[in-house]
Protein backbone atom coordinates (compact mmCIF):
# COMPACT_ATOMS: atom_id res chain seq x y z
CA UNK A 1 0.00 0.00 0.00
CA UNK A 2 1.31 3.46 -0.78
CA UNK A 3 1.88 5.85 2.14
CA UNK A 4 -1.11 7.88 3.22
CA UNK A 5 -1.30 11.62 2.59
CA UNK A 6 -3.33 14.41 4.14
CA UNK A 7 -3.01 17.34 1.72
CA UNK A 8 -3.76 20.87 2.93
CA UNK A 9 -3.92 24.05 0.86
CA UNK A 10 -4.99 27.59 1.65
CA UNK A 11 -3.93 31.23 1.58
CA UNK A 12 -1.34 32.84 3.88
CA UNK A 13 -2.31 32.75 7.56
CA UNK A 14 -5.23 30.35 7.07
CA UNK A 15 -3.74 28.03 9.71
CA UNK A 16 -2.14 25.43 7.44
CA UNK A 17 1.15 25.04 9.29
CA UNK A 18 -0.33 24.92 12.80
CA UNK A 19 -3.06 22.47 11.77
CA UNK A 20 -0.70 20.29 9.70
CA UNK A 21 1.91 20.14 12.46
CA UNK A 22 -0.69 19.21 15.10
CA UNK A 23 -2.29 16.62 12.81
CA UNK A 24 1.07 14.98 12.12
CA UNK A 25 1.83 14.86 15.85
CA UNK A 26 -1.60 13.39 16.67
CA UNK A 27 -1.28 10.67 14.00
CA UNK A 28 2.44 9.96 14.41
CA UNK A 29 2.94 10.91 10.75
CA UNK A 30 5.56 13.09 9.10
CA UNK A 31 4.96 16.77 8.35
CA UNK A 32 6.04 18.65 5.23
CA UNK A 33 5.93 22.47 5.01
CA UNK A 34 6.30 23.07 1.27
CA UNK A 35 6.20 26.85 1.70
CA UNK A 36 9.46 26.59 3.65
CA UNK A 37 11.03 24.97 0.55
CA UNK A 38 10.05 27.86 -1.75
CA UNK A 39 11.18 30.30 0.92
CA UNK A 40 14.59 28.60 1.36
CA UNK A 41 15.28 28.61 -2.40
CA UNK A 42 14.30 32.30 -2.52
CA UNK A 43 16.63 33.13 0.35
CA UNK A 44 19.50 31.28 -1.28
CA UNK A 45 19.00 33.26 -4.51
CA UNK A 46 18.98 36.57 -2.63
CA UNK A 47 22.16 35.61 -0.76
CA UNK A 48 24.00 34.77 -3.97
CA UNK A 49 22.65 37.70 -6.01
CA UNK A 50 20.78 35.44 -8.39
CA UNK A 51 17.98 37.38 -10.10
CA UNK A 52 14.71 35.79 -8.92
CA UNK A 53 13.16 36.72 -12.30
CA UNK A 54 15.79 34.71 -14.21
CA UNK A 55 13.78 31.51 -14.76
CA UNK A 56 16.71 29.42 -15.99
CA UNK A 57 19.10 30.44 -13.21
CA UNK A 58 16.41 29.86 -10.58
CA UNK A 59 15.60 26.42 -12.01
CA UNK A 60 19.26 25.48 -11.88
CA UNK A 61 19.48 26.64 -8.27
CA UNK A 62 16.32 24.68 -7.34
CA UNK A 63 17.77 21.58 -8.98
CA UNK A 64 21.15 21.56 -7.28
CA UNK A 65 20.50 22.68 -3.67
CA UNK A 66 20.26 20.26 -0.76
CA UNK A 67 17.16 21.05 1.23
CA UNK A 68 15.64 19.81 4.49
CA UNK A 69 12.58 21.04 6.37
CA UNK A 70 12.79 18.86 9.48
CA UNK A 71 13.96 19.01 12.19
CA UNK A 72 15.06 22.45 10.91
CA UNK A 73 14.82 24.20 7.58
CA UNK A 74 18.27 24.05 5.99
CA UNK A 75 19.64 24.80 2.54
CA UNK A 76 23.07 23.53 1.52
CA UNK A 77 23.62 22.63 5.17
CA UNK A 78 22.88 26.12 6.53
CA UNK A 79 20.09 26.58 9.11
CA UNK A 80 17.67 29.15 7.65
CA UNK A 81 14.64 28.46 9.86
CA UNK A 82 14.36 32.09 11.00
CA UNK A 83 15.77 33.88 7.96
CA UNK A 84 13.13 32.47 5.59
CA UNK A 85 10.38 34.45 7.38
CA UNK A 86 11.89 37.90 6.79
CA UNK A 87 10.25 40.68 4.71
CA UNK A 88 12.92 40.31 2.07
CA UNK A 89 11.77 36.73 1.45
CA UNK A 90 8.04 37.59 1.77
CA UNK A 91 8.50 40.09 -1.07
CA UNK A 92 10.42 37.79 -3.46
CA UNK A 93 8.93 34.34 -2.79
CA UNK A 94 5.83 34.75 -5.00
CA UNK A 95 8.05 35.41 -8.03
CA UNK A 96 10.07 32.27 -7.36
CA UNK A 97 6.91 30.22 -6.76
CA UNK A 98 5.44 31.40 -10.08
CA UNK A 99 8.37 29.83 -11.98
CA UNK A 100 7.13 26.50 -13.43
CA UNK A 101 10.70 25.13 -13.66
CA UNK A 102 11.27 25.73 -9.95
CA UNK A 103 7.90 24.15 -9.18
CA UNK A 104 8.82 20.98 -11.08
CA UNK A 105 11.91 20.57 -8.90
CA UNK A 106 10.00 21.22 -5.67
CA UNK A 107 7.13 18.87 -6.57
CA UNK A 108 9.61 16.08 -7.34
CA UNK A 109 11.27 16.55 -3.94
CA UNK A 110 7.89 16.63 -2.16
CA UNK A 111 6.75 13.36 -3.75
CA UNK A 112 10.09 11.69 -2.98
CA UNK A 113 9.84 12.82 0.64
CA UNK A 114 6.33 11.42 1.11
CA UNK A 115 7.21 8.14 -0.60
CA UNK A 116 9.99 7.59 1.96
CA UNK A 117 7.75 7.99 5.05
CA UNK A 118 6.68 4.76 6.74
CA UNK A 119 3.18 5.74 7.94
CA UNK A 120 1.96 8.86 6.24
CA UNK A 121 2.62 12.53 5.65
CA UNK A 122 0.65 15.69 6.31
CA UNK A 123 1.67 18.09 3.53
CA UNK A 124 0.68 21.74 3.34
CA UNK A 125 1.08 24.43 0.69
CA UNK A 126 -0.75 25.95 -2.28
CA UNK A 127 -0.85 23.18 -4.92
CA UNK A 128 -0.82 20.07 -2.75
CA UNK A 129 -4.45 18.98 -3.25
CA UNK A 130 -4.52 19.96 -6.93
CA UNK A 131 -1.08 19.08 -8.35
CA UNK A 132 1.32 17.37 -5.94
CA UNK A 133 -1.04 14.80 -4.39
CA UNK A 134 -4.39 14.91 -6.23
CA UNK A 135 -5.11 11.39 -4.93
CA UNK A 136 -4.43 12.20 -1.26
CA UNK A 137 -6.47 10.25 1.31
CA UNK A 138 -7.91 13.51 2.64
CA UNK A 139 -7.81 16.92 0.95
CA UNK A 140 -8.42 20.06 2.97
CA UNK A 141 -8.75 23.70 1.94
CA UNK A 142 -8.37 26.12 4.85
CA UNK A 143 -9.66 29.68 4.74
CA UNK A 144 -10.07 32.52 7.24
CA UNK A 145 -11.02 36.18 6.98
CA UNK A 146 -8.25 38.51 5.69
CA UNK A 147 -8.45 40.38 8.99
CA UNK A 148 -7.76 37.25 11.03
CA UNK A 149 -5.08 36.00 8.63
CA UNK A 150 -3.25 39.35 8.79
CA UNK A 151 -3.49 39.29 12.58
CA UNK A 152 -1.93 35.80 12.66
CA UNK A 153 0.86 36.98 10.36
CA UNK A 154 1.68 39.89 12.73
CA UNK A 155 4.61 41.90 11.42
CA UNK A 156 4.14 40.93 7.79
CA UNK A 157 0.99 43.08 7.64
CA UNK A 158 -2.31 42.83 5.75
CA UNK A 159 -1.01 44.47 2.56
CA UNK A 160 1.78 41.93 2.09
CA UNK A 161 -0.53 38.99 2.90
CA UNK A 162 -3.11 40.28 0.39
CA UNK A 163 -0.43 40.81 -2.26
CA UNK A 164 0.91 37.25 -1.86
CA UNK A 165 -2.64 35.83 -1.99
CA UNK A 166 -3.27 37.71 -5.20
CA UNK A 167 0.00 36.52 -6.76
CA UNK A 168 -0.60 32.91 -5.66
CA UNK A 169 -4.18 32.75 -7.00
CA UNK A 170 -3.60 34.51 -10.32
CA UNK A 171 -0.29 32.97 -11.45
CA UNK A 172 -0.26 30.69 -14.47
CA UNK A 173 1.66 27.76 -12.92
CA UNK A 174 -0.34 25.76 -10.33
CA UNK A 175 -2.39 28.63 -8.91
CA UNK A 176 -3.93 28.28 -5.46
CA UNK A 177 -7.51 26.98 -5.89
CA UNK A 178 -9.94 24.71 -4.09
CA UNK A 179 -9.93 21.12 -5.31
CA UNK A 180 -13.50 20.00 -6.11
CA UNK A 181 -13.45 17.25 -3.49
CA UNK A 182 -11.62 19.16 -0.73
CA UNK A 183 -13.07 19.57 2.75
CA UNK A 184 -13.35 23.38 2.99
CA UNK A 185 -12.90 24.71 6.51
CA UNK A 186 -13.10 28.33 7.63
CA UNK A 187 -10.75 28.58 10.62
CA UNK A 188 -11.82 32.13 11.63
CA UNK A 189 -12.35 32.01 15.40
CA UNK A 190 -11.69 28.25 15.58
CA UNK A 191 -8.94 26.60 17.62
CA UNK A 192 -6.28 24.41 16.02
CA UNK A 193 -7.49 21.43 18.13
CA UNK A 194 -11.02 21.87 16.85
CA UNK A 195 -9.92 21.88 13.19
CA UNK A 196 -7.57 18.93 13.76
CA UNK A 197 -10.44 16.92 15.26
CA UNK A 198 -12.62 17.57 12.22
CA UNK A 199 -9.89 16.48 9.80
CA UNK A 200 -9.23 13.32 11.82
CA UNK A 201 -12.96 12.50 11.69
CA UNK A 202 -12.80 12.88 7.93
CA UNK A 203 -9.71 10.64 7.74
CA UNK A 204 -11.51 7.96 9.77
CA UNK A 205 -14.49 8.06 7.44
CA UNK A 206 -12.26 7.79 4.35
CA UNK A 207 -10.13 4.95 5.66
CA UNK A 208 -13.05 2.92 7.01
CA UNK A 209 -15.06 3.16 3.80
O1 LIG B 1 3.06 30.54 5.82
P1 LIG B 1 2.45 31.29 4.67
O2 LIG B 1 1.09 30.76 4.33
O3 LIG B 1 2.52 32.75 4.83
O4 LIG B 1 3.33 31.01 3.39
P2 LIG B 1 4.16 29.71 3.05
O5 LIG B 1 3.30 28.49 3.14
O6 LIG B 1 5.42 29.75 3.83
O7 LIG B 1 4.48 29.92 1.50
C1 LIG B 1 5.22 31.03 1.03
C2 LIG B 1 4.97 31.21 -0.44
O8 LIG B 1 5.44 30.08 -1.16
C3 LIG B 1 3.51 31.36 -0.85
O9 LIG B 1 3.05 32.70 -0.78
C4 LIG B 1 3.52 30.83 -2.28
O10 LIG B 1 3.91 31.82 -3.20
C5 LIG B 1 4.62 29.78 -2.26
N1 LIG B 1 4.13 28.38 -2.18
C6 LIG B 1 3.69 27.78 -3.35
O11 LIG B 1 3.62 28.42 -4.39
N2 LIG B 1 3.36 26.46 -3.34
C7 LIG B 1 3.40 25.74 -2.22
N3 LIG B 1 3.08 24.45 -2.27
C8 LIG B 1 3.80 26.35 -1.02
C9 LIG B 1 4.15 27.68 -1.02
PDB file of N, CA, C and O in Angstrom, residues 6-10 15-18 20-21 31-36 85 110 122-128:
ATOM      1  N   UNK A   6      -2.312  13.373   3.915  1.00  0.00           N
ATOM      2  CA  UNK A   6      -3.332  14.405   4.138  1.00  0.00           C
ATOM      3  C   UNK A   6      -2.768  15.657   3.477  1.00  0.00           C
ATOM      4  O   UNK A   6      -1.674  16.116   3.836  1.00  0.00           O
ATOM      5  N   UNK A   7      -3.473  16.175   2.480  1.00  0.00           N
ATOM      6  CA  UNK A   7      -3.011  17.344   1.719  1.00  0.00           C
ATOM      7  C   UNK A   7      -3.805  18.566   2.154  1.00  0.00           C
ATOM      8  O   UNK A   7      -5.039  18.510   2.223  1.00  0.00           O
ATOM      9  N   UNK A   8      -3.100  19.646   2.462  1.00  0.00           N
ATOM     10  CA  UNK A   8      -3.762  20.867   2.934  1.00  0.00           C
ATOM     11  C   UNK A   8      -3.290  22.074   2.124  1.00  0.00           C
ATOM     12  O   UNK A   8      -2.095  22.324   2.018  1.00  0.00           O
ATOM     13  N   UNK A   9      -4.235  22.805   1.562  1.00  0.00           N
ATOM     14  CA  UNK A   9      -3.919  24.049   0.859  1.00  0.00           C
ATOM     15  C   UNK A   9      -4.700  25.195   1.493  1.00  0.00           C
ATOM     16  O   UNK A   9      -5.686  24.975   2.207  1.00  0.00           O
ATOM     17  N   UNK A  10      -4.275  26.407   1.168  1.00  0.00           N
ATOM     18  CA  UNK A  10      -4.993  27.586   1.650  1.00  0.00           C
ATOM     19  C   UNK A  10      -4.104  28.805   1.553  1.00  0.00           C
ATOM     20  O   UNK A  10      -2.890  28.683   1.364  1.00  0.00           O
ATOM     21  N   UNK A  15      -3.916  29.018   8.640  1.00  0.00           N
ATOM     22  CA  UNK A  15      -3.741  28.034   9.715  1.00  0.00           C
ATOM     23  C   UNK A  15      -3.132  26.722   9.252  1.00  0.00           C
ATOM     24  O   UNK A  15      -3.050  25.761  10.022  1.00  0.00           O
ATOM     25  N   UNK A  16      -2.655  26.678   8.010  1.00  0.00           N
ATOM     26  CA  UNK A  16      -2.141  25.427   7.441  1.00  0.00           C
ATOM     27  C   UNK A  16      -1.024  24.802   8.272  1.00  0.00           C
ATOM     28  O   UNK A  16      -1.082  23.619   8.595  1.00  0.00           O
ATOM     29  N   UNK A  17      -0.008  25.612   8.596  1.00  0.00           N
ATOM     30  CA  UNK A  17       1.154  25.044   9.294  1.00  0.00           C
ATOM     31  C   UNK A  17       0.783  24.536  10.678  1.00  0.00           C
ATOM     32  O   UNK A  17       1.159  23.418  11.051  1.00  0.00           O
ATOM     33  N   UNK A  18       0.039  25.334  11.445  1.00  0.00           N
ATOM     34  CA  UNK A  18      -0.327  24.918  12.799  1.00  0.00           C
ATOM     35  C   UNK A  18      -1.179  23.655  12.762  1.00  0.00           C
ATOM     36  O   UNK A  18      -0.952  22.707  13.517  1.00  0.00           O
ATOM     37  N   UNK A  20      -1.440  21.429  10.262  1.00  0.00           N
ATOM     38  CA  UNK A  20      -0.697  20.293   9.702  1.00  0.00           C
ATOM     39  C   UNK A  20       0.282  19.710  10.726  1.00  0.00           C
ATOM     40  O   UNK A  20       0.393  18.492  10.871  1.00  0.00           O
ATOM     41  N   UNK A  21       0.962  20.580  11.432  1.00  0.00           N
ATOM     42  CA  UNK A  21       1.908  20.142  12.465  1.00  0.00           C
ATOM     43  C   UNK A  21       1.193  19.331  13.551  1.00  0.00           C
ATOM     44  O   UNK A  21       1.640  18.256  13.945  1.00  0.00           O
ATOM     45  N   UNK A  31       5.540  15.477   8.717  1.00  0.00           N
ATOM     46  CA  UNK A  31       4.959  16.769   8.354  1.00  0.00           C
ATOM     47  C   UNK A  31       5.853  17.417   7.297  1.00  0.00           C
ATOM     48  O   UNK A  31       7.077  17.397   7.427  1.00  0.00           O
ATOM     49  N   UNK A  32       5.253  17.959   6.255  1.00  0.00           N
ATOM     50  CA  UNK A  32       6.043  18.647   5.234  1.00  0.00           C
ATOM     51  C   UNK A  32       5.468  20.038   4.947  1.00  0.00           C
ATOM     52  O   UNK A  32       4.334  20.178   4.478  1.00  0.00           O
ATOM     53  N   UNK A  33       6.278  21.057   5.248  1.00  0.00           N
ATOM     54  CA  UNK A  33       5.925  22.466   5.012  1.00  0.00           C
ATOM     55  C   UNK A  33       6.545  22.854   3.672  1.00  0.00           C
ATOM     56  O   UNK A  33       7.732  23.182   3.587  1.00  0.00           O
ATOM     57  N   UNK A  34       5.732  22.813   2.609  1.00  0.00           N
ATOM     58  CA  UNK A  34       6.303  23.068   1.274  1.00  0.00           C
ATOM     59  C   UNK A  34       6.604  24.548   1.063  1.00  0.00           C
ATOM     60  O   UNK A  34       7.475  24.896   0.263  1.00  0.00           O
ATOM     61  N   UNK A  35       5.908  25.419   1.795  1.00  0.00           N
ATOM     62  CA  UNK A  35       6.204  26.855   1.697  1.00  0.00           C
ATOM     63  C   UNK A  35       7.628  27.137   2.137  1.00  0.00           C
ATOM     64  O   UNK A  35       8.320  27.991   1.555  1.00  0.00           O
ATOM     65  N   UNK A  36       8.083  26.403   3.155  1.00  0.00           N
ATOM     66  CA  UNK A  36       9.459  26.586   3.652  1.00  0.00           C
ATOM     67  C   UNK A  36      10.469  26.264   2.550  1.00  0.00           C
ATOM     68  O   UNK A  36      11.543  26.872   2.477  1.00  0.00           O
ATOM     69  N   UNK A  85      11.637  33.744   7.066  1.00  0.00           N
ATOM     70  CA  UNK A  85      10.378  34.453   7.384  1.00  0.00           C
ATOM     71  C   UNK A  85      10.541  35.969   7.334  1.00  0.00           C
ATOM     72  O   UNK A  85       9.683  36.702   7.812  1.00  0.00           O
ATOM     73  N   UNK A 110       9.003  16.869  -3.093  1.00  0.00           N
ATOM     74  CA  UNK A 110       7.890  16.631  -2.159  1.00  0.00           C
ATOM     75  C   UNK A 110       7.354  15.207  -2.301  1.00  0.00           C
ATOM     76  O   UNK A 110       7.090  14.526  -1.299  1.00  0.00           O
ATOM     77  N   UNK A 122       1.560  14.559   6.417  1.00  0.00           N
ATOM     78  CA  UNK A 122       0.653  15.695   6.310  1.00  0.00           C
ATOM     79  C   UNK A 122       1.441  16.772   5.560  1.00  0.00           C
ATOM     80  O   UNK A 122       2.504  17.200   6.026  1.00  0.00           O
ATOM     81  N   UNK A 123       0.956  17.148   4.396  1.00  0.00           N
ATOM     82  CA  UNK A 123       1.675  18.091   3.525  1.00  0.00           C
ATOM     83  C   UNK A 123       0.838  19.349   3.352  1.00  0.00           C
ATOM     84  O   UNK A 123      -0.351  19.262   3.050  1.00  0.00           O
ATOM     85  N   UNK A 124       1.460  20.510   3.531  1.00  0.00           N
ATOM     86  CA  UNK A 124       0.684  21.743   3.340  1.00  0.00           C
ATOM     87  C   UNK A 124       1.365  22.707   2.385  1.00  0.00           C
ATOM     88  O   UNK A 124       2.592  22.731   2.305  1.00  0.00           O
ATOM     89  N   UNK A 125       0.522  23.467   1.644  1.00  0.00           N
ATOM     90  CA  UNK A 125       1.075  24.430   0.693  1.00  0.00           C
ATOM     91  C   UNK A 125      -0.011  25.120  -0.099  1.00  0.00           C
ATOM     92  O   UNK A 125      -1.034  25.530   0.454  1.00  0.00           O
ATOM     93  N   UNK A 126       0.210  25.257  -1.422  1.00  0.00           N
ATOM     94  CA  UNK A 126      -0.752  25.954  -2.278  1.00  0.00           C
ATOM     95  C   UNK A 126      -1.291  25.039  -3.378  1.00  0.00           C
ATOM     96  O   UNK A 126      -2.369  25.263  -3.910  1.00  0.00           O
ATOM     97  N   UNK A 127      -0.495  24.043  -3.770  1.00  0.00           N
ATOM     98  CA  UNK A 127      -0.852  23.184  -4.916  1.00  0.00           C
ATOM     99  C   UNK A 127      -0.855  21.713  -4.512  1.00  0.00           C
ATOM    100  O   UNK A 127      -0.730  20.829  -5.348  1.00  0.00           O
ATOM    101  N   UNK A 128      -0.978  21.448  -3.230  1.00  0.00           N
ATOM    102  CA  UNK A 128      -0.819  20.070  -2.745  1.00  0.00           C
ATOM    103  C   UNK A 128      -2.028  19.210  -3.115  1.00  0.00           C
ATOM    104  O   UNK A 128      -1.873  18.079  -3.584  1.00  0.00           O
TER     105      UNK A 128
END
